[in-house]
């Protein structure tokens, strides 16, 4: 599904990614761990095409296509979704208008018919129930005045609306209490299909208890320095990262 | 021959035909007005109030345009509120607040030949809004000088929309003077909505005199235009009154919108609010100059003024000049302005969700100016304006000369 080779990237003129290789097959869940500032969010942003980040070397292919040649919206239409570490507030743009624009842009790109107003509202309603997000939130401006937890829940709601095939969860668990974490993780699991794959960025084992990874990578100073099975997360939680650096 | 002289000559040529069809009170002021105009001349950019637009250039070569003297197709309205040349009303109010020190107002006073009058009687409450639509339909290049008088007597209430539209693409230059008298305890919501085209040049001068315990909300919305100058002046003459001047502007192509406002607190205990928002894109130019003046002795004045703008392209220009002039010591006044770009982070967030860049930009612009529309008390109008703004941003309201996209 996703194949990253020798990826180097800069932000504000500073090299952050220094040669990342990563392959994720259909249906696989990979976890990405690493110290603060290691470059995890940078890697996510590069995958989704944030124009602030400059790729200086390397390739990313997604289902055989050159992802780096695509605009952020094209990548989204291909099925790539990122749950933002810090979701953005957009005052004055209602969740309804925002989601309608997103859903219909994707349908148009895929050559599907646009959703009629009533069908769209039904989809909103059903999805809101599915991920158990407060109806009131869905009728407000995008993320405006949402608490940290509500924002994360809203990311999962959007994911459910767009049904991506590859999801990046960038610290979607940070700032959530245990109940919210469970709701968000269960929401994600419910949306998963056999084909869905994901890159889950987290500092904590507790999320990985719900979303069980097949493979865990450790990113330190812009490079993946260790790749192992699910048991690595426990070890990191107990021992930190220093032992890996050696 | 100077530009001014060509308009003075035009006046001499038209004087008799103007007089023939006009009410007496309008005629008695004409000669004096053209003298004032001759004295002042068209304001250049050196005149503080006109520094953001080139007025002489706007009038250059337009004196040859046809200047029809149509009588407006005005049917006496239902409630007897609207009429043409109501002489009794004109005798009481005509040119009582408009100021011929302003050369454009003087020019209008010299040339305008009829006056639309809206008169809401003592304690009369108009339950339905009035909409006057001025649609430019000429098939020739044309100059027009329009005059409107709005009087709300004591305790009256009204909602009035003045809409400016255009049906074809001839060059039109208009001056318009609107005088508004809001009596004690009266309530006025007034809307001005422009959706003309790129070859329209409009000078709109609005003068409002506000009595005691009165409430005035003026909303000034420019959706589509060529060159527009709105001068909005509110004179607070009675205590415990409240005035809001709100506006929003969307301009792209090479449109120019200059809003110049004055709120004059002449007595104590009044409140004023001002909120103007602009989105200027492509090569458009926006200007906002808003002065709040608090006269000596106007204690307990409360005033807030906000002007927020987005320059959506590198070529667009925005000038902003909020001003406070205060001669009283016990007042609460604030003012501020910002000029920014579209929020890059929000744009990226939307694109990640699959929304194409152009549409994401549109949603942000719509949200930005929509705040002004949200303040409008009439729900159906609010909804209609939100839709119009959306259409405007999608290019569905585009009307411009020689533009392949709009044909
Ligand atoms: N948008 C940005 N602008 C400037 N610097 C950034 C930006 N994003 C990341 N960085 C810098 O890149 C480095 C890696 O950050 P990040 O990828 O966010 O790390 P992580 O997600 O692993 O904590 C940090 O030094 C950070 O300051
Ligand atoms: Mg991060």
XYZ file of C-alpha atoms and ligand atoms in Angstrom:
681
model
C 0.000 0.000 0.000
C 2.506 2.615 1.201
C 6.181 2.509 0.350
C 8.580 5.162 1.564
C 12.191 5.065 0.412
C 15.138 7.095 1.639
C 12.934 10.061 2.536
C 14.651 13.296 3.467
C 12.650 16.390 4.368
C 13.213 19.910 5.618
C 11.081 22.375 7.480
C 12.118 26.021 7.784
C 15.417 25.128 6.142
C 16.274 22.528 8.799
C 16.652 18.882 7.816
C 14.321 16.812 10.007
C 13.921 13.520 8.153
C 17.242 11.980 7.296
C 16.495 8.913 5.240
C 13.294 7.140 6.276
C 12.357 3.762 4.806
C 8.949 2.344 5.615
C 6.656 -0.147 3.929
C 3.084 -0.743 5.037
C 1.022 -3.462 3.373
C -2.741 -3.633 3.000
C -4.486 -4.225 6.279
C -1.422 -3.660 8.451
C -1.263 -1.434 11.494
C 2.117 0.075 12.187
C 2.921 2.045 15.288
C 5.499 4.811 15.259
C 7.132 5.800 18.504
C 9.988 8.117 19.347
C 11.081 11.054 21.466
C 9.523 14.480 21.121
C 11.003 16.291 18.173
C 12.202 13.095 16.504
C 10.233 13.924 13.340
C 7.078 11.799 13.662
C 4.699 14.638 12.836
C 7.028 15.769 10.106
C 6.828 12.336 8.493
C 3.019 12.423 8.740
C 2.835 15.886 7.238
C 5.104 14.924 4.389
C 2.924 11.906 3.593
C -0.198 14.080 3.389
C 1.578 16.833 1.447
C 1.666 19.769 3.845
C 3.292 22.521 1.725
C 5.300 23.755 4.737
C 7.457 20.646 4.519
C 9.958 20.258 1.720
C 11.019 16.837 0.481
C 14.653 16.958 -0.595
C 15.215 13.304 -1.434
C 13.432 10.004 -1.666
C 10.094 8.654 -2.857
C 6.667 7.783 -1.534
C 4.422 5.508 -3.548
C 0.857 4.762 -2.588
C -0.861 1.851 -4.296
C 1.793 2.133 -6.971
C 1.266 5.856 -7.571
C 3.757 8.623 -6.937
C 2.269 10.338 -3.906
C 4.747 13.203 -3.881
C 3.509 14.344 -7.284
C -0.016 14.855 -5.944
C -1.635 17.839 -4.241
C -2.869 17.346 -0.669
C -6.460 17.096 -1.907
C -5.541 14.461 -4.497
C -3.812 12.403 -1.817
C -6.958 12.665 0.254
C -9.051 11.466 -2.688
C -6.695 8.486 -3.019
C -7.727 7.492 0.499
C -5.037 9.035 2.698
C -6.247 10.561 5.935
C -4.416 12.181 8.804
C -5.857 12.717 12.238
C -4.024 15.906 13.215
C -1.982 16.096 16.369
C -3.457 19.571 16.681
C -6.780 19.828 14.828
C -7.437 23.279 13.422
C -10.254 25.608 14.475
C -12.046 27.223 11.544
C -14.450 29.838 12.892
C -17.411 30.603 10.659
C -17.171 27.392 8.617
C -19.835 24.998 9.830
C -19.058 21.317 10.233
C -21.891 20.642 7.794
C -20.500 22.827 5.016
C -17.008 21.571 5.669
C -17.969 17.910 5.514
C -20.258 18.400 2.549
C -17.430 20.035 0.610
C -15.039 17.247 1.611
C -17.379 14.345 0.905
C -18.519 15.725 -2.425
C -15.038 16.690 -3.591
C -13.959 13.122 -2.963
C -16.998 11.710 -4.753
C -16.402 13.987 -7.691
C -12.760 12.929 -7.904
C -13.807 9.279 -7.847
C -16.392 9.857 -10.546
C -19.299 9.200 -8.204
C -22.500 11.166 -8.116
C -22.633 14.020 -5.607
C -24.728 13.341 -2.538
C -28.152 14.924 -2.401
C -28.734 17.223 0.560
C -30.985 14.762 2.359
C -28.629 11.822 1.787
C -25.732 13.875 3.028
C -27.548 14.878 6.201
C -28.473 11.254 6.808
C -24.828 10.250 6.419
C -23.844 12.944 8.922
C -26.470 11.729 11.336
C -25.598 8.027 11.032
C -21.893 8.686 11.342
C -22.379 10.911 14.342
C -24.168 7.999 16.045
C -21.532 5.497 14.937
C -18.612 7.343 16.474
C -20.724 8.612 19.348
C -19.912 12.286 18.956
C -22.242 14.898 20.437
C -24.761 16.158 17.894
C -24.186 19.690 19.123
C -20.538 19.546 18.084
C -21.461 18.558 14.579
C -23.690 21.605 14.237
C -20.998 24.085 15.218
C -18.084 25.670 13.377
C -15.198 23.301 12.691
C -13.451 22.593 16.025
C -14.299 26.056 17.308
C -14.285 26.061 21.088
C -14.030 22.255 21.204
C -12.103 20.768 24.111
C -8.983 18.770 23.319
C -10.897 15.508 23.577
C -13.760 16.783 21.433
C -11.322 17.757 18.725
C -9.825 14.280 18.663
C -13.254 12.746 18.536
C -14.079 15.039 15.662
C -11.044 13.749 13.781
C -12.422 10.234 14.078
C -15.833 11.477 12.984
C -14.286 12.978 9.857
C -12.415 9.765 9.231
C -15.677 7.879 9.405
C -17.304 10.292 6.976
C -14.499 9.961 4.433
C -13.717 6.246 4.835
C -10.036 6.415 3.979
C -7.949 3.325 3.254
C -4.810 4.607 4.926
C -4.985 6.511 8.209
C -2.344 8.334 10.130
C -3.246 8.867 13.771
C -0.831 11.486 15.047
C -1.025 11.300 18.833
C -4.767 11.004 18.635
C -4.610 9.613 22.183
C -2.747 12.532 23.746
C -4.861 14.544 26.113
C -7.639 11.957 26.237
C -8.809 10.390 29.455
C -9.264 6.628 29.547
C -12.937 6.731 28.543
C -12.401 9.113 25.648
C -9.442 7.042 24.523
C -11.572 3.936 24.439
C -14.323 5.692 22.488
C -11.879 7.036 19.934
C -10.050 3.743 19.562
C -13.257 1.765 19.272
C -14.488 4.255 16.705
C -11.385 3.639 14.694
C -11.651 -0.131 15.008
C -15.243 -0.093 13.870
C -14.248 1.773 10.715
C -11.472 -0.600 9.858
C -11.818 -3.058 7.031
C -9.526 -5.867 5.903
C -7.802 -3.454 3.584
C -7.462 -0.453 5.881
C -3.969 0.164 7.055
C -2.713 2.721 9.503
C 0.274 4.448 10.958
C -0.386 5.090 14.636
C 1.853 7.595 16.365
C 1.758 7.364 20.120
C 3.802 7.557 23.274
C 1.659 5.124 25.175
C 1.027 1.442 25.373
C -2.580 2.078 26.431
C -3.708 3.084 22.918
C -1.989 0.034 21.483
C -4.057 -2.125 23.825
C -7.047 -1.090 21.755
C -5.503 -0.645 18.349
C -3.181 -3.592 18.115
C -0.200 -2.939 15.886
C 1.434 -5.578 13.719
C 4.747 -3.772 13.703
C 6.353 -1.042 15.800
C 8.987 1.383 14.567
C 11.109 3.751 16.565
C 11.998 7.045 14.941
C 14.889 8.932 16.485
C 16.540 12.002 15.029
C 14.918 11.629 11.637
C 15.620 7.940 11.084
C 13.896 4.701 11.859
C 16.349 3.044 14.199
C 14.427 -0.015 15.278
C 11.574 -2.116 13.929
C 10.031 -4.967 15.900
C 6.784 -6.679 16.873
C 4.060 -5.426 19.227
C 6.044 -6.406 22.320
C 8.430 -3.474 21.727
C 5.897 -0.949 22.986
C 5.896 -2.425 26.490
C 9.621 -2.430 26.593
C 9.757 1.216 25.533
C 7.229 2.140 28.138
C 9.404 0.509 30.779
C 12.852 1.476 29.603
C 12.434 4.610 27.466
C 14.426 5.139 24.282
C 17.966 5.494 25.536
C 18.796 1.814 25.298
C 17.810 1.823 21.622
C 20.107 4.704 20.816
C 23.153 2.710 21.881
C -10.570 73.828 -19.815
C -10.393 72.367 -16.342
C -12.334 69.266 -15.436
C -14.400 71.310 -12.994
C -15.209 73.874 -15.685
C -16.592 71.176 -17.949
C -19.056 70.213 -15.203
C -19.925 73.856 -14.550
C -20.624 74.275 -18.256
C -22.724 71.156 -18.185
C -24.667 72.646 -15.304
C -25.276 75.862 -17.192
C -26.509 73.871 -20.162
C -28.859 71.750 -18.064
C -29.940 74.355 -15.551
C -33.262 75.245 -17.127
C -34.375 71.704 -17.801
C -33.417 70.734 -14.242
C -35.402 73.617 -12.823
C -38.403 72.856 -14.953
C -39.008 69.428 -13.414
C -37.864 69.963 -9.861
C -39.423 70.977 -6.562
C -38.840 74.542 -5.522
C -36.596 73.815 -2.548
C -34.201 71.803 -4.720
C -34.016 74.627 -7.239
C -33.271 77.327 -4.701
C -30.077 75.556 -3.651
C -28.661 74.726 -7.066
C -26.764 77.844 -7.994
C -25.183 78.109 -4.572
C -24.211 74.438 -4.740
C -22.449 74.759 -8.085
C -20.586 77.769 -6.694
C -19.458 75.651 -3.741
C -18.386 72.950 -6.158
C -16.451 75.465 -8.270
C -14.721 76.742 -5.155
C -13.696 73.363 -3.872
C -13.041 71.490 -7.077
C -12.957 67.695 -7.199
C -10.999 66.466 -4.186
C -7.562 65.171 -5.083
C -5.619 62.589 -3.113
C -4.183 65.478 -1.106
C -7.544 65.911 0.587
C -7.399 63.764 3.714
C -10.852 62.240 3.250
C -10.174 61.241 -0.342
C -6.591 60.052 -0.200
C -7.318 56.468 -1.275
C -9.053 57.093 -4.602
C -8.517 59.289 -7.623
C -11.717 61.330 -7.795
C -10.791 63.615 -10.722
C -9.913 60.563 -12.789
C -13.262 58.996 -11.942
C -15.080 62.025 -13.359
C -12.719 62.574 -16.291
C -14.475 62.347 -19.636
C -17.850 61.550 -18.102
C -19.388 64.983 -18.636
C -20.263 63.892 -22.150
C -22.371 60.999 -20.906
C -26.095 61.290 -21.339
C -27.779 62.655 -18.290
C -31.399 61.677 -18.587
C -33.964 63.297 -16.376
C -36.336 60.420 -15.994
C -39.163 60.607 -13.591
C -38.950 57.554 -11.455
C -41.657 54.983 -11.992
C -42.765 55.294 -8.423
C -46.244 54.216 -7.539
C -47.543 55.680 -4.387
C -46.776 52.921 -1.972
C -49.123 50.885 0.146
C -48.577 52.561 3.423
C -48.178 55.972 1.837
C -44.623 55.952 3.067
C -42.707 56.335 -0.180
C -43.240 59.189 -2.554
C -41.457 61.359 -5.046
C -40.735 65.002 -4.253
C -42.879 65.308 -1.143
C -42.668 69.094 -1.017
C -43.781 69.493 2.567
C -41.134 67.039 3.703
C -38.470 68.516 1.457
C -39.159 71.976 2.849
C -38.496 70.675 6.346
C -35.500 68.464 5.679
C -33.898 68.851 2.254
C -30.164 69.588 2.461
C -30.445 70.069 6.220
C -27.780 67.506 7.064
C -25.967 66.974 3.748
C -22.986 69.220 3.568
C -22.046 71.077 0.389
C -18.568 71.616 1.777
C -18.014 68.227 0.198
C -17.582 68.880 -3.519
C -19.354 65.690 -4.537
C -22.357 66.449 -2.369
C -22.348 69.968 -3.824
C -22.260 68.559 -7.347
C -25.185 66.332 -6.496
C -27.162 69.204 -5.004
C -26.616 71.163 -8.197
C -27.624 68.356 -10.514
C -30.170 66.174 -8.790
C -33.638 66.951 -9.955
C -35.912 64.729 -7.963
C -35.907 63.192 -4.540
C -37.262 59.889 -3.361
C -38.877 60.483 -0.006
C -39.517 57.882 2.642
C -41.546 59.289 5.470
C -42.489 57.183 8.450
C -44.918 59.075 10.630
C -44.953 59.603 14.354
C -45.156 56.241 16.165
C -45.723 54.443 12.885
C -44.186 50.958 12.900
C -43.556 49.506 9.480
C -43.994 45.807 10.009
C -42.541 44.859 6.637
C -39.168 45.970 5.293
C -39.015 48.349 2.340
C -36.699 47.507 -0.519
C -35.788 50.072 -3.164
C -33.860 48.584 -6.033
C -31.972 50.845 -8.344
C -31.116 48.872 -11.459
C -28.840 50.477 -13.999
C -30.299 49.573 -17.368
C -29.150 52.272 -19.764
C -27.859 51.248 -23.220
C -25.708 54.330 -23.304
C -22.920 55.496 -21.058
C -24.683 57.496 -18.443
C -24.319 59.912 -15.557
C -26.889 60.105 -12.788
C -27.340 62.233 -9.688
C -29.723 60.721 -7.188
C -31.237 61.974 -4.044
C -33.026 60.180 -1.264
C -34.591 61.575 1.894
C -35.552 59.282 4.738
C -37.415 60.675 7.729
C -38.518 58.671 10.738
C -40.604 60.791 13.018
C -40.619 60.352 16.771
C -41.172 56.752 17.844
C -41.298 55.438 14.285
C -39.645 52.235 13.192
C -38.601 50.983 9.773
C -36.315 48.590 7.954
C -35.130 49.884 4.618
C -32.943 48.272 1.995
C -31.388 50.245 -0.834
C -30.123 47.861 -3.459
C -27.952 48.821 -6.396
C -27.881 46.475 -9.343
C -26.917 46.590 -12.991
C -28.451 44.881 -15.981
C -25.919 45.628 -18.626
C -22.383 46.731 -18.958
C -22.456 50.351 -20.034
C -20.320 52.834 -18.162
C -22.325 54.442 -15.431
C -21.263 57.142 -13.031
C -23.586 58.113 -10.225
C -23.548 60.429 -7.324
C -26.113 59.840 -4.654
C -26.907 61.765 -1.520
C -29.028 60.095 1.129
C -30.212 62.185 4.034
C -31.602 60.327 7.000
C -33.380 61.855 9.970
C -34.121 59.548 12.840
C -36.365 61.143 15.413
C -36.459 60.618 19.183
C -37.181 57.021 20.166
C -37.156 55.938 16.535
C -35.644 52.705 15.225
C -34.041 52.313 11.815
C -32.356 49.351 10.220
C -30.889 50.419 6.933
C -29.211 48.203 4.379
C -27.255 49.171 1.332
C -26.373 46.333 -0.984
C -24.331 46.832 -4.108
C -24.120 44.203 -6.828
C -23.400 46.240 -9.925
C -20.572 45.643 -12.382
C -17.007 46.616 -13.084
C -17.880 49.600 -15.242
C -19.967 51.310 -12.560
C -18.556 54.216 -10.617
C -20.565 55.229 -7.588
C -20.218 58.034 -5.102
C -22.666 57.485 -2.302
C -22.944 60.079 0.440
C -25.073 59.135 3.428
C -25.787 61.635 6.176
C -27.699 60.540 9.253
C -28.983 62.725 12.038
C -30.036 60.828 15.121
C -32.275 62.047 17.938
C -32.696 60.972 21.584
C -33.164 57.326 22.580
C -32.949 56.402 18.919
C -31.377 53.290 17.469
C -29.831 53.069 14.009
C -28.219 50.068 12.384
C -26.606 50.757 9.050
C -25.339 47.779 7.040
C -23.276 48.401 3.976
C -22.546 45.418 1.775
C -20.504 45.550 -1.402
C -20.697 42.307 -3.313
C -19.784 43.447 -6.780
C -18.831 46.820 -8.201
C -16.397 48.888 -10.213
C -15.258 51.869 -8.209
C -17.316 52.693 -5.155
C -16.933 55.383 -2.591
C -19.340 55.326 0.341
C -19.228 58.250 2.711
C -21.331 57.457 5.767
C -21.748 60.103 8.429
C -23.803 59.723 11.565
C -24.428 62.722 13.791
C -25.609 61.823 17.261
C -27.670 64.800 18.360
C -29.778 63.366 21.167
C -28.697 61.577 24.324
C -29.017 57.825 24.975
C -28.927 56.829 21.343
C -27.118 53.963 19.721
C -25.676 53.694 16.236
C -24.009 50.749 14.502
C -22.224 51.037 11.222
C -21.416 47.623 9.843
C -20.173 46.599 6.468
C -18.533 43.946 4.411
C -16.750 44.095 1.123
C -15.687 41.494 -1.359
C -13.525 42.755 -4.128
C -11.394 41.094 -6.739
C -10.368 41.875 -10.354
C -9.484 45.570 -10.307
C -12.392 46.658 -8.170
C -12.001 49.547 -5.781
C -14.075 50.015 -2.640
C -13.475 52.996 -0.387
C -15.634 53.334 2.714
C -15.209 56.505 4.686
C -17.235 56.759 7.868
C -17.728 59.291 10.608
C -19.606 58.842 13.852
C -19.938 62.143 15.670
C -20.906 61.950 19.313
C -22.148 65.478 19.942
C -24.023 64.805 23.181
C -23.406 62.621 26.258
C -24.558 59.058 26.924
C -24.566 57.613 23.409
C -23.140 54.347 22.170
C -21.699 53.480 18.790
C -20.396 50.309 17.226
C -18.606 49.739 13.993
C -17.562 46.515 12.288
C -16.217 46.459 8.737
C -14.691 43.419 7.091
C -13.051 43.222 3.692
C -11.738 40.432 1.530
C -9.634 41.837 -1.278
C -8.311 39.437 -3.872
C -6.465 39.587 -7.202
C -5.737 43.262 -7.991
C -8.525 44.813 -5.942
C -8.069 47.813 -3.682
C -9.947 48.272 -0.437
C -9.887 51.303 1.805
C -11.503 51.921 5.135
C -11.254 55.151 7.066
C -13.469 55.303 10.116
C -13.462 58.235 12.445
C -15.206 58.371 15.780
C -15.421 61.917 17.057
C -16.407 62.654 20.644
C -17.219 66.312 21.163
C -16.412 68.299 24.266
C -18.927 67.462 26.947
C -20.098 64.218 25.316
C -19.454 62.308 28.540
C -20.257 58.628 28.980
C -19.715 57.943 25.337
C -19.122 54.273 24.612
C -17.710 53.340 21.245
C -16.015 50.367 19.668
C -14.698 50.188 16.167
C -13.247 47.167 14.424
C -11.941 46.822 10.897
C -10.628 43.415 9.860
C -9.334 42.587 6.443
C -7.925 39.786 4.399
C -5.620 40.415 1.496
C -6.033 37.121 -0.317
C -3.471 37.789 -3.036
C -0.119 39.496 -3.221
C -1.389 42.154 -5.611
C -4.464 43.156 -3.638
C -4.137 46.244 -1.486
C -5.911 47.276 1.667
C -5.679 50.613 3.420
C -7.095 50.901 6.888
C -7.327 53.963 9.044
C -9.432 53.803 12.188
C -9.397 57.143 14.006
C -10.521 58.396 17.384
C -10.788 62.061 18.161
C -11.893 62.661 21.722
C -12.587 65.930 23.505
C -14.397 64.545 26.534
C -12.723 62.849 29.498
C -15.238 60.290 30.668
C -15.529 57.959 27.699
C -14.934 54.321 26.806
C -13.669 54.100 23.252
C -11.732 51.415 21.485
C -10.651 50.910 17.941
C -8.544 48.445 16.078
C -7.783 47.056 12.697
C -6.026 44.059 11.236
C -4.903 43.036 7.792
C -4.084 39.385 7.330
C -3.906 36.583 4.853
C -6.035 33.498 4.614
C -5.104 31.068 7.366
C -2.592 28.669 5.770
C -3.052 26.043 8.437
C -6.823 26.013 8.021
C -6.393 25.811 4.244
C -4.160 22.793 4.589
C -6.528 21.129 7.047
C -9.352 21.441 4.523
C -7.221 20.204 1.649
C -6.219 17.161 3.698
C -9.914 16.373 3.870
C -10.103 16.534 0.096
C -11.458 20.046 -0.352
C -9.761 21.611 -3.383
C -7.683 24.698 -2.671
C -9.999 27.099 -4.516
C -12.989 25.890 -2.570
C -11.105 25.960 0.715
C -10.159 29.580 0.060
C -13.769 30.327 -0.711
C -15.027 28.768 2.510
C -12.580 30.819 4.540
C -13.487 34.081 2.813
C -17.160 33.363 3.202
C -16.693 32.636 6.894
C -14.706 35.809 7.360
C -17.197 38.286 5.935
C -20.131 36.159 7.041
C -19.651 37.455 10.568
C -21.043 40.816 9.458
C -24.051 39.138 7.880
C -24.648 37.107 11.053
C -25.303 40.358 12.909
C -28.227 41.211 10.651
C -31.510 40.911 12.565
C -33.766 39.945 9.618
C -33.399 36.180 9.266
C -34.543 35.784 5.624
C -32.236 38.603 4.564
C -29.380 37.024 6.465
C -29.935 33.715 4.678
C -30.244 35.420 1.315
C -27.022 37.343 1.865
C -25.125 34.221 2.882
C -26.243 32.595 -0.351
C -25.367 35.676 -2.374
C -21.910 35.770 -0.835
C -21.405 32.134 -1.688
C -22.532 32.730 -5.269
C -20.316 35.758 -5.456
C -17.293 33.739 -4.383
C -18.112 30.998 -6.835
C -18.113 33.582 -9.596
C -21.828 33.234 -10.217
C -22.496 36.926 -9.637
C -19.657 38.068 -11.866
C -20.536 40.820 -14.202
C -17.672 42.468 -15.876
C -16.902 44.102 -19.133
C -14.967 42.147 -21.704
C -14.288 39.207 -19.456
C -14.622 35.913 -21.281
C -15.451 34.066 -18.086
C -18.548 36.168 -17.414
C -20.158 36.172 -20.851
N 5.697 23.446 11.071
C 6.927 23.488 11.609
N 7.620 24.641 11.605
C 8.845 24.694 12.144
N 9.486 23.671 12.697
C 8.864 22.481 12.736
C 7.545 22.340 12.191
N 7.144 21.073 12.360
C 8.194 20.459 12.982
N 9.218 21.291 13.200
C 10.497 20.968 13.842
O 10.892 19.714 13.387
C 11.367 18.909 14.446
C 10.554 17.632 14.508
O 9.241 17.947 14.938
P 8.027 16.924 14.843
O 8.055 16.284 13.515
O 6.826 17.666 15.223
O 8.447 15.891 15.963
P 7.549 14.827 16.732
O 6.216 14.784 16.104
O 8.336 13.553 16.561
O 7.531 15.263 18.155
C 11.284 19.746 15.692
O 12.576 20.288 15.933
C 10.327 20.822 15.356
O 10.649 21.998 16.019
Mg 4.321 15.207 16.807
